[in-house]
Coordinates of C-alpha atoms and ligand atoms in Angstrom, one line a residue:
M75 CA 0.2 0.1 0.2
I76 CA 1.3 3.3 -1.0
K77 CA 0.4 6.5 0.6
G78 CA -0.4 8.8 -1.5
N79 CA -1.5 12.9 -1.6
E80 CA -4.0 14.7 1.3
I81 CA -7.4 14.6 -0.3
Y82 CA -9.1 16.0 2.6
R83 CA -8.1 17.9 5.9
G84 CA -10.8 17.7 8.5
K85 CA -10.7 18.9 12.2
A86 CA -9.2 15.9 13.6
K87 CA -8.3 13.6 10.9
T88 CA -6.9 14.0 7.6
V89 CA -7.6 11.5 4.6
Y90 CA -4.6 10.5 2.0
A91 CA -5.1 8.7 -0.9
T92 CA -3.3 5.2 -1.8
D93 CA -2.2 3.5 -5.1
D94 CA -5.7 1.8 -4.9
P95 CA -8.3 4.5 -6.0
N96 CA -10.9 2.6 -3.7
R97 CA -9.0 2.9 -0.5
V98 CA -8.1 5.6 1.5
I99 CA -5.9 6.7 4.8
M100 CA -7.5 8.0 8.0
H101 CA -4.8 10.0 9.4
Y102 CA -5.9 11.0 13.5
R103 CA -4.1 14.1 14.2
D104 CA -3.9 14.9 17.8
D105 CA -5.9 18.1 17.0
V106 CA -9.3 18.6 19.0
S107 CA -11.9 20.9 17.8
A108 CA -15.3 21.7 19.3
F109 CA -18.5 23.9 18.6
D110 CA -18.0 23.7 15.0
G111 CA -14.5 24.7 14.9
A112 CA -14.5 27.5 16.9
K113 CA -12.7 26.1 19.9
L114 CA -9.2 24.3 18.8
A115 CA -6.4 22.8 20.5
K116 CA -3.6 20.0 20.3
L117 CA -3.9 17.0 23.1
E118 CA -0.7 14.9 23.1
K119 CA -1.4 11.0 22.4
K120 CA -5.1 11.8 21.0
G121 CA -4.1 10.6 17.6
E122 CA -2.7 7.3 18.5
T123 CA -5.5 6.9 21.2
N124 CA -8.5 7.5 19.0
N125 CA -7.1 5.5 16.0
R126 CA -6.8 2.7 18.3
F127 CA -10.6 3.2 19.7
N128 CA -12.0 3.5 16.2
A129 CA -10.4 0.2 15.2
F130 CA -11.7 -1.5 18.0
I131 CA -15.1 -0.4 17.9
M132 CA -15.3 -1.1 14.3
E133 CA -14.1 -4.6 14.4
T134 CA -16.1 -5.3 17.2
L135 CA -19.1 -3.9 15.0
E136 CA -18.0 -6.0 11.8
K137 CA -17.7 -9.3 14.2
E138 CA -21.4 -8.9 14.9
G139 CA -22.5 -8.4 11.4
V140 CA -22.4 -4.3 11.1
K141 CA -21.0 -3.3 7.6
T142 CA -18.2 -0.7 8.0
H143 CA -15.8 1.1 5.7
F144 CA -12.7 0.0 8.2
E145 CA -10.2 -2.5 6.9
K146 CA -7.1 -2.4 9.3
I147 CA -4.7 -0.6 11.6
L148 CA -1.3 0.5 9.5
N149 CA 0.2 2.4 12.2
E150 CA -0.1 4.4 15.5
R151 CA -2.2 7.0 13.7
E152 CA -3.2 5.8 10.4
S153 CA -6.0 3.4 9.4
L154 CA -7.0 1.9 5.8
V155 CA -10.5 2.2 5.0
R156 CA -12.8 1.9 1.9
S157 CA -13.1 5.1 0.3
M158 CA -16.4 6.4 0.6
K159 CA -19.2 8.8 -0.9
M160 CA -20.8 9.8 2.5
L161 CA -24.7 10.8 3.3
K162 CA -25.0 14.3 4.3
V163 CA -26.5 13.6 7.5
E164 CA -25.4 12.4 11.1
C165 CA -27.5 10.2 13.2
V166 CA -27.4 10.8 16.9
V167 CA -28.6 8.0 19.4
R168 CA -29.5 9.1 22.8
N169 CA -29.7 6.8 25.7
I170 CA -29.6 9.5 28.3
C171 CA -30.6 12.9 28.1
A172 CA -27.6 15.3 27.7
G173 CA -26.2 18.0 25.3
S174 CA -28.6 19.8 23.0
M175 CA -31.5 17.8 23.6
S176 CA -31.2 19.0 27.4
K177 CA -30.6 22.5 26.1
R178 CA -33.2 22.7 23.5
L179 CA -36.1 20.4 25.8
G180 CA -35.2 21.9 29.1
I181 CA -34.5 18.6 30.4
E182 CA -32.0 18.0 33.1
E183 CA -28.7 16.1 32.0
G184 CA -28.6 12.7 33.0
T185 CA -32.2 12.2 32.6
R186 CA -32.9 8.4 31.5
L187 CA -34.7 8.1 28.5
S188 CA -37.0 4.9 28.8
E189 CA -36.1 3.9 25.1
P190 CA -33.4 5.1 22.5
I191 CA -34.3 8.4 21.0
F192 CA -33.3 8.9 17.4
E193 CA -32.0 12.4 15.9
Y194 CA -30.8 13.5 12.6
F195 CA -28.9 16.5 12.0
Y196 CA -27.6 18.2 8.5
K197 CA -23.9 17.8 8.4
N198 CA -23.0 21.7 7.8
D199 CA -20.8 23.2 9.9
E200 CA -21.4 27.2 8.8
L201 CA -25.3 26.1 9.4
H202 CA -24.1 24.4 13.2
D203 CA -25.4 21.1 12.1
P204 CA -29.1 21.9 12.6
M205 CA -31.4 19.0 13.6
V206 CA -33.7 17.8 10.8
N207 CA -36.4 15.3 10.0
D208 CA -36.6 12.1 7.9
D209 CA -38.9 14.5 5.6
H210 CA -36.3 16.9 5.1
I211 CA -33.7 14.2 4.6
R212 CA -36.1 12.6 1.7
V213 CA -37.6 15.7 0.1
L214 CA -34.0 17.7 0.1
G215 CA -32.4 14.4 -1.3
W216 CA -29.5 14.0 1.2
A217 CA -31.0 10.1 1.2
S218 CA -33.6 8.1 -0.3
E219 CA -36.5 6.6 2.2
D220 CA -35.3 3.6 2.2
D221 CA -31.7 4.6 3.1
V222 CA -33.3 6.7 6.0
Q223 CA -35.0 3.2 7.2
R224 CA -31.8 1.6 6.9
M225 CA -29.8 4.3 9.1
R226 CA -32.2 3.9 11.7
I227 CA -32.2 0.0 11.6
K228 CA -28.0 0.0 11.6
T229 CA -28.1 2.6 14.0
R230 CA -30.3 0.5 16.7
R231 CA -28.1 -2.2 16.1
V232 CA -24.9 -0.4 16.9
N233 CA -27.0 0.5 19.9
N234 CA -27.8 -3.1 21.0
I235 CA -23.9 -3.8 20.4
L236 CA -22.3 -0.9 22.0
K237 CA -24.7 0.0 25.1
P238 CA -23.9 -3.3 26.5
L239 CA -20.2 -3.3 25.7
F240 CA -19.8 -0.1 27.7
D241 CA -22.4 -1.2 30.3
N242 CA -20.0 -3.7 31.5
A243 CA -17.1 -2.0 31.7
G244 CA -18.8 0.5 34.0
I245 CA -19.9 3.3 31.4
D246 CA -22.8 4.5 30.6
L247 CA -23.2 5.3 26.7
V248 CA -25.0 8.4 26.9
D249 CA -25.4 9.3 23.5
Y250 CA -23.2 9.3 20.1
K251 CA -23.3 10.2 16.3
L252 CA -23.3 7.9 13.5
E253 CA -22.7 8.7 9.8
F254 CA -23.2 6.4 7.1
G255 CA -22.3 5.8 2.9
R256 CA -21.6 3.4 0.3
A257 CA -18.0 2.4 -0.8
T258 CA -16.9 4.0 -4.0
D259 CA -16.2 0.5 -5.6
D260 CA -20.0 -0.8 -5.1
P261 CA -21.9 2.8 -5.3
N262 CA -25.8 0.8 -5.4
G263 CA -24.2 -1.9 -2.4
A264 CA -24.9 -1.9 1.1
L265 CA -24.9 1.3 3.2
L266 CA -21.9 1.0 5.5
L267 CA -20.8 2.8 8.7
G268 CA -17.9 5.6 7.8
D269 CA -15.9 8.2 9.7
E270 CA -15.2 6.9 13.2
F271 CA -16.2 6.0 16.6
T272 CA -14.1 7.9 19.3
P273 CA -14.7 9.7 22.5
D274 CA -14.8 12.6 20.2
G275 CA -18.3 11.8 18.8
C276 CA -20.2 10.1 22.1
R277 CA -20.7 10.9 25.4
L278 CA -18.9 8.5 28.3
W279 CA -20.0 8.8 31.6
D280 CA -18.3 6.5 34.6
K281 CA -21.2 4.8 36.0
K282 CA -19.8 5.0 39.5
T283 CA -18.4 8.4 39.6
G284 CA -20.5 10.1 37.0
E285 CA -17.1 11.7 35.7
K286 CA -17.1 12.6 32.1
M287 CA -14.6 10.4 30.1
D288 CA -15.4 11.9 26.5
K289 CA -15.0 15.3 24.6
D290 CA -17.3 17.3 26.9
R291 CA -13.8 17.3 28.9
F292 CA -12.6 19.9 26.2
R293 CA -15.9 21.5 25.9
R294 CA -16.2 22.1 28.8
D295 CA -12.7 22.6 30.4
L296 CA -12.9 19.9 32.8
G297 CA -9.0 18.8 31.9
N298 CA -7.2 15.8 31.5
V299 CA -9.1 14.8 28.5
I300 CA -6.7 12.0 26.9
D301 CA -6.2 10.4 30.1
F302 CA -9.9 9.9 30.3
Y303 CA -10.4 8.7 26.8
R304 CA -7.8 6.4 27.6
E305 CA -9.2 5.1 30.7
A306 CA -12.4 4.4 28.4
A307 CA -10.6 2.7 25.9
K308 CA -8.6 0.7 28.5
R309 CA -11.9 -0.9 30.6
I310 CA -13.5 -1.9 27.2
G311 CA -10.3 -3.7 26.1
V312 CA -8.7 -1.6 23.8
P313 CA -4.9 -2.4 23.3
L314 CA -3.0 1.0 24.0
Ligands
TMP93 P1 -25.3 17.0 21.0 O1 -26.0 16.8 22.5 O2 -24.2 18.1 20.7 O3 -26.8 16.9 20.1 O4 -24.6 15.7 20.4 C1 -25.2 14.5 20.6 C2 -24.1 13.2 20.5 O5 -23.6 13.2 19.1 C3 -22.8 13.7 21.4 O6 -22.3 12.4 21.8 C4 -21.7 14.5 20.6 C5 -22.4 13.8 19.2 N1 -22.1 14.9 17.9 C6 -21.0 14.8 17.0 O7 -19.9 14.2 17.6 N2 -20.9 15.6 16.3 C7 -21.8 16.5 15.8 O8 -21.9 17.2 14.8 C8 -23.2 16.2 16.3 C9 -24.4 17.1 15.9 C10 -23.3 15.4 17.3
LIG94 N1 -18.0 17.9 16.2 C1 -18.2 19.2 15.9 C2 -16.9 20.0 16.0 O1 -15.8 19.8 16.1 C3 -19.0 19.6 17.0 C4 -18.6 19.8 18.5 O2 -18.1 18.7 18.9 O3 -18.9 20.5 19.4 O4 -17.0 21.5 16.3

């Protein structure tokens, strides 16, 4: 596998081409961003921690039958994935009320939900990722009705796998964001889970102490951000 040119630089990852047009390298940098890029910093060991965290989760999901873009870890900070055409929609699942749902509806953070709540957001930093519903997605052409259904089914399956995984490690999986797309070499094929699953895109609370183990530590200036990412990683069995 030969590493090629940079093709996309996101807020925390850089994507590189390879000699295979249908495979790209995801490079996890030490950069952290919040509030749509308004708050930025570098955190030592973040890149390698998230690379390993994501690989572990993607491999766990694959073993359980959830198709993802992930292929393999290449080195400390890089993983090989299938090149994807992503849907412009973020799927959020909430098991416990927190963050924007608490603000929007005036419900106290930590309120347990009797069943998971699904929300969709339009992926657009300039508009601050506004919340949308399945009609917006379908009528505005961001995804077909079938794909909206499929995202919901896949997201529910992911929740059924990951919630107990964290639970058994003494961690509440409060909420998280998933992104889906199709591989460029299979444009009419199955919807695959893409992007990443790391503490940057979810909320993880220690069940005993209530301590936050995710990006809220950065958003809310709670300190020791990566120490907590690594503690969560170790508890679920990520080899660090
Ligand atoms: P929220 O409470 O800000 O709506 O976020 C819910 C969860 O989804 C939280 O774990 C963070 C994650 N998320 C992202 O990582 N990126 C996003 O753009 C959005 C909207 C949510
Ligand atoms: N993921 C978004 C960003 O990095 C939103 C957030 O985390 O606050 O800007």
